[in-house]
């Protein structure tokens, strides 16, 4: 990912939606209750964070933007706690306080950074403070707002989002929406709609292929005058869909997921900041994707900083882990640009210097390197029941982190012949003393006018030898 992170400080973002207090009870669990077979959590520390739409505001503020947050709370201590947190984070706010219902609060009971239980205290605000909120929103739109973000958690604050969208649209202000309702007509006229996969399926019905996603997204955009849909897909990254244009997939950077809480808030905040400073849309989406990848490695609702983003875009300069449909979209795109595709495969159980050298050699033969990786069951069939040492997810994560590797894809068969014949790379490579005609997939690659090459491994390096050395040492 080659981009420069801009200065976000001139940007003013207006964020409105369901505001809530996230409270964490950090505890130690050392025994089972004598009253019932349940763990006893001895609370050692209580921590409060800004949640819901407030977390999106906090993420925008962490980038250096000017932020105004609007929402509805109760008239209680939890609302005062929220205001104190917002003041500390330098987030301007207009919270409409109602006497009839309490501030939405979520309490998470933690044990050594693992969530044991979440308790929610909430009532719907759809009948509370709506006209007062609309009036406040209208006044804030006249204060040089660059982007509006509507963060819908389904708690009633955004009872009628189309009213807010039309007011911003009338002033040519981009409107980004993080939806909750399965009726996407509620968000008609917005600039970017950012559902996750579950929300998208709830709105459009059954999804079986990437083609289904593209077709149904186009129907939604045309029916409801939505310029773009950014579909967030967890471990499968993001897909950007625009009216009457081919979809663009941005793969996730493979990593261990620690906590997905608030990742969507981070994604839309960073996307909004990018739109506000006139970044190219695809660059803003890539930055948003990188930011979401950072926060899922943190505990609970969290923010991302500019230094973290700098590091992420530097480290994530390759591609990522794709499924088969996503790979074909990517392959067809770069083939149309005239780029040369190289493909190789293997178990890559314990990655060593020989692998790295081999993959660098392979990448030097063209523009894009695809690495197909045996599934765990496939490795067991080839190497024995004690293998692999590392799971498929971990093996792919390490490969995706190498600068030489663009895309990583798993396969479950004993050989990747079917996959190779589908991709039809310009160059197919394999390490070791394989003759080209012995390499799986060579016949279809050669028949398509491609090349098949056998590259030498570095002497003295092999996963099997490393495993045996470890075993012998452990037996001494």
mmCIF file of N, CA and C in Angstrom, residues 121-173:
data_model
loop_
_atom_site.group_PDB
_atom_site.id
_atom_site.type_symbol
_atom_site.label_atom_id
_atom_site.label_comp_id
_atom_site.label_asym_id
_atom_site.label_seq_id
_atom_site.Cartn_x
_atom_site.Cartn_y
_atom_site.Cartn_z
ATOM 1 N N UNK A 121 -27.727 -2.461 29.568
ATOM 2 C CA UNK A 121 -28.792 -1.662 30.163
ATOM 3 C C UNK A 121 -29.227 -0.662 29.099
ATOM 4 N N UNK A 122 -30.391 -0.903 28.504
ATOM 5 C CA UNK A 122 -30.779 -0.041 27.399
ATOM 6 C C UNK A 122 -32.288 -0.064 27.184
ATOM 7 N N UNK A 123 -32.783 1.054 26.674
ATOM 8 C CA UNK A 123 -34.144 1.169 26.181
ATOM 9 C C UNK A 123 -34.089 1.968 24.890
ATOM 10 N N UNK A 124 -35.104 1.810 24.045
ATOM 11 C CA UNK A 124 -35.084 2.449 22.741
ATOM 12 C C UNK A 124 -35.428 3.935 22.858
ATOM 13 N N UNK A 125 -34.657 4.776 22.148
ATOM 14 C CA UNK A 125 -34.837 6.223 22.208
ATOM 15 C C UNK A 125 -35.676 6.787 21.065
ATOM 16 N N UNK A 126 -36.355 5.931 20.294
ATOM 17 C CA UNK A 126 -36.999 6.433 19.082
ATOM 18 C C UNK A 126 -38.145 7.427 19.357
ATOM 19 N N UNK A 127 -38.660 7.458 20.577
ATOM 20 C CA UNK A 127 -39.703 8.424 20.901
ATOM 21 C C UNK A 127 -39.170 9.586 21.736
ATOM 22 N N UNK A 128 -37.863 9.636 21.933
ATOM 23 C CA UNK A 128 -37.275 10.628 22.833
ATOM 24 C C UNK A 128 -36.419 11.645 22.089
ATOM 25 N N UNK A 129 -36.692 12.926 22.266
ATOM 26 C CA UNK A 129 -35.798 13.995 21.822
ATOM 27 C C UNK A 129 -35.571 14.112 20.332
ATOM 28 N N UNK A 130 -36.438 13.554 19.505
ATOM 29 C CA UNK A 130 -36.180 13.512 18.067
ATOM 30 C C UNK A 130 -36.184 14.905 17.424
ATOM 31 N N UNK A 131 -37.164 15.708 17.722
ATOM 32 C CA UNK A 131 -37.239 17.031 17.097
ATOM 33 C C UNK A 131 -36.125 17.948 17.593
ATOM 34 N N UNK A 132 -35.800 17.836 18.873
ATOM 35 C CA UNK A 132 -34.696 18.631 19.421
ATOM 36 C C UNK A 132 -33.371 18.227 18.777
ATOM 37 N N UNK A 133 -33.196 16.913 18.544
ATOM 38 C CA UNK A 133 -31.984 16.418 17.890
ATOM 39 C C UNK A 133 -31.898 16.917 16.451
ATOM 40 N N UNK A 134 -33.025 16.900 15.735
ATOM 41 C CA UNK A 134 -33.049 17.379 14.353
ATOM 42 C C UNK A 134 -32.676 18.854 14.279
ATOM 43 N N UNK A 135 -33.211 19.649 15.183
ATOM 44 C CA UNK A 135 -32.909 21.084 15.205
ATOM 45 C C UNK A 135 -31.427 21.329 15.478
ATOM 46 N N UNK A 136 -30.872 20.584 16.434
ATOM 47 C CA UNK A 136 -29.448 20.722 16.754
ATOM 48 C C UNK A 136 -28.588 20.311 15.562
ATOM 49 N N UNK A 137 -28.968 19.231 14.901
ATOM 50 C CA UNK A 137 -28.254 18.744 13.718
ATOM 51 C C UNK A 137 -28.245 19.804 12.619
ATOM 52 N N UNK A 138 -29.383 20.422 12.366
ATOM 53 C CA UNK A 138 -29.459 21.453 11.336
ATOM 54 C C UNK A 138 -28.528 22.616 11.638
ATOM 55 N N UNK A 139 -28.466 23.000 12.894
ATOM 56 C CA UNK A 139 -27.591 24.118 13.256
ATOM 57 C C UNK A 139 -26.121 23.757 13.091
ATOM 58 N N UNK A 140 -25.767 22.506 13.388
ATOM 59 C CA UNK A 140 -24.369 22.095 13.276
ATOM 60 C C UNK A 140 -23.931 21.975 11.815
ATOM 61 N N UNK A 141 -24.860 21.664 10.910
ATOM 62 C CA UNK A 141 -24.508 21.565 9.490
ATOM 63 C C UNK A 141 -24.015 22.900 8.935
ATOM 64 N N UNK A 142 -24.361 23.976 9.594
ATOM 65 C CA UNK A 142 -23.966 25.298 9.127
ATOM 66 C C UNK A 142 -22.646 25.773 9.726
ATOM 67 N N UNK A 143 -21.839 24.837 10.262
ATOM 68 C CA UNK A 143 -20.570 25.216 10.902
ATOM 69 C C UNK A 143 -19.373 24.616 10.155
ATOM 70 N N UNK A 144 -19.420 24.661 8.819
ATOM 71 C CA UNK A 144 -18.311 24.179 7.972
ATOM 72 C C UNK A 144 -17.982 22.712 8.213
ATOM 73 N N UNK A 145 -18.992 21.880 8.169
ATOM 74 C CA UNK A 145 -18.815 20.434 8.312
ATOM 75 C C UNK A 145 -18.335 19.853 6.980
ATOM 76 N N UNK A 146 -17.306 19.000 7.040
ATOM 77 C CA UNK A 146 -16.753 18.385 5.826
ATOM 78 C C UNK A 146 -17.403 17.036 5.508
ATOM 79 N N UNK A 147 -17.760 16.287 6.529
ATOM 80 C CA UNK A 147 -18.349 14.956 6.349
ATOM 81 C C UNK A 147 -19.325 14.709 7.482
ATOM 82 N N UNK A 148 -20.431 14.024 7.167
ATOM 83 C CA UNK A 148 -21.374 13.561 8.180
ATOM 84 C C UNK A 148 -21.295 12.043 8.260
ATOM 85 N N UNK A 149 -21.204 11.513 9.477
ATOM 86 C CA UNK A 149 -21.248 10.066 9.703
ATOM 87 C C UNK A 149 -22.456 9.756 10.571
ATOM 88 N N UNK A 150 -23.326 8.866 10.076
ATOM 89 C CA UNK A 150 -24.462 8.391 10.852
ATOM 90 C C UNK A 150 -24.153 6.982 11.332
ATOM 91 N N UNK A 151 -24.108 6.806 12.649
ATOM 92 C CA UNK A 151 -23.745 5.526 13.256
ATOM 93 C C UNK A 151 -24.977 4.926 13.913
ATOM 94 N N UNK A 152 -25.594 3.970 13.214
ATOM 95 C CA UNK A 152 -26.863 3.397 13.649
ATOM 96 C C UNK A 152 -26.621 2.062 14.355
ATOM 97 N N UNK A 153 -26.911 2.031 15.642
ATOM 98 C CA UNK A 153 -26.837 0.790 16.414
ATOM 99 C C UNK A 153 -28.228 0.223 16.708
ATOM 100 N N UNK A 154 -29.245 0.795 16.066
ATOM 101 C CA UNK A 154 -30.600 0.288 16.248
ATOM 102 C C UNK A 154 -31.223 0.608 17.588
ATOM 103 N N UNK A 155 -30.747 1.664 18.265
ATOM 104 C CA UNK A 155 -31.272 2.012 19.586
ATOM 105 C C UNK A 155 -32.251 3.183 19.531
ATOM 106 N N UNK A 156 -32.627 3.625 18.320
ATOM 107 C CA UNK A 156 -33.689 4.596 18.178
ATOM 108 C C UNK A 156 -33.268 6.025 17.922
ATOM 109 N N UNK A 157 -32.002 6.376 18.148
ATOM 110 C CA UNK A 157 -31.566 7.748 17.898
ATOM 111 C C UNK A 157 -31.798 8.117 16.439
ATOM 112 N N UNK A 158 -31.456 7.224 15.528
ATOM 113 C CA UNK A 158 -31.656 7.455 14.092
ATOM 114 C C UNK A 158 -32.981 6.818 13.661
ATOM 115 N N UNK A 159 -34.063 7.307 14.270
ATOM 116 C CA UNK A 159 -35.391 6.777 13.956
ATOM 117 C C UNK A 159 -35.729 6.997 12.491
ATOM 118 N N UNK A 160 -35.362 8.154 11.971
ATOM 119 C CA UNK A 160 -35.647 8.492 10.576
ATOM 120 C C UNK A 160 -34.390 9.069 9.923
ATOM 121 N N UNK A 161 -33.445 8.212 9.549
ATOM 122 C CA UNK A 161 -32.174 8.719 9.022
ATOM 123 C C UNK A 161 -32.314 9.499 7.721
ATOM 124 N N UNK A 162 -33.367 9.252 6.951
ATOM 125 C CA UNK A 162 -33.497 9.942 5.665
ATOM 126 C C UNK A 162 -33.635 11.453 5.852
ATOM 127 N N UNK A 163 -34.203 11.885 6.969
ATOM 128 C CA UNK A 163 -34.299 13.327 7.231
ATOM 129 C C UNK A 163 -32.911 13.944 7.364
ATOM 130 N N UNK A 164 -32.037 13.246 8.082
ATOM 131 C CA UNK A 164 -30.684 13.765 8.295
ATOM 132 C C UNK A 164 -29.863 13.708 7.006
ATOM 133 N N UNK A 165 -30.062 12.642 6.236
ATOM 134 C CA UNK A 165 -29.333 12.489 4.976
ATOM 135 C C UNK A 165 -29.713 13.591 3.992
ATOM 136 N N UNK A 166 -30.999 13.868 3.865
ATOM 137 C CA UNK A 166 -31.441 14.866 2.885
ATOM 138 C C UNK A 166 -30.941 16.264 3.243
ATOM 139 N N UNK A 167 -30.877 16.585 4.529
ATOM 140 C CA UNK A 167 -30.384 17.901 4.940
ATOM 141 C C UNK A 167 -28.909 18.078 4.597
ATOM 142 N N UNK A 168 -28.099 17.034 4.845
ATOM 143 C CA UNK A 168 -26.670 17.115 4.504
ATOM 144 C C UNK A 168 -26.470 17.128 2.995
ATOM 145 N N UNK A 169 -27.249 16.325 2.296
ATOM 146 C CA UNK A 169 -27.127 16.247 0.836
ATOM 147 C C UNK A 169 -27.463 17.585 0.183
ATOM 148 N N UNK A 170 -28.402 18.293 0.764
ATOM 149 C CA UNK A 170 -28.779 19.600 0.226
ATOM 150 C C UNK A 170 -27.626 20.594 0.286
ATOM 151 N N UNK A 171 -26.703 20.359 1.203
ATOM 152 C CA UNK A 171 -25.535 21.230 1.318
ATOM 153 C C UNK A 171 -24.287 20.603 0.692
ATOM 154 N N UNK A 172 -24.479 19.534 -0.083
ATOM 155 C CA UNK A 172 -23.371 18.837 -0.765
ATOM 156 C C UNK A 172 -22.312 18.317 0.208
ATOM 157 N N UNK A 173 -22.747 17.887 1.374
ATOM 158 C CA UNK A 173 -21.838 17.303 2.357
ATOM 159 C C UNK A 173 -21.905 15.781 2.212
#
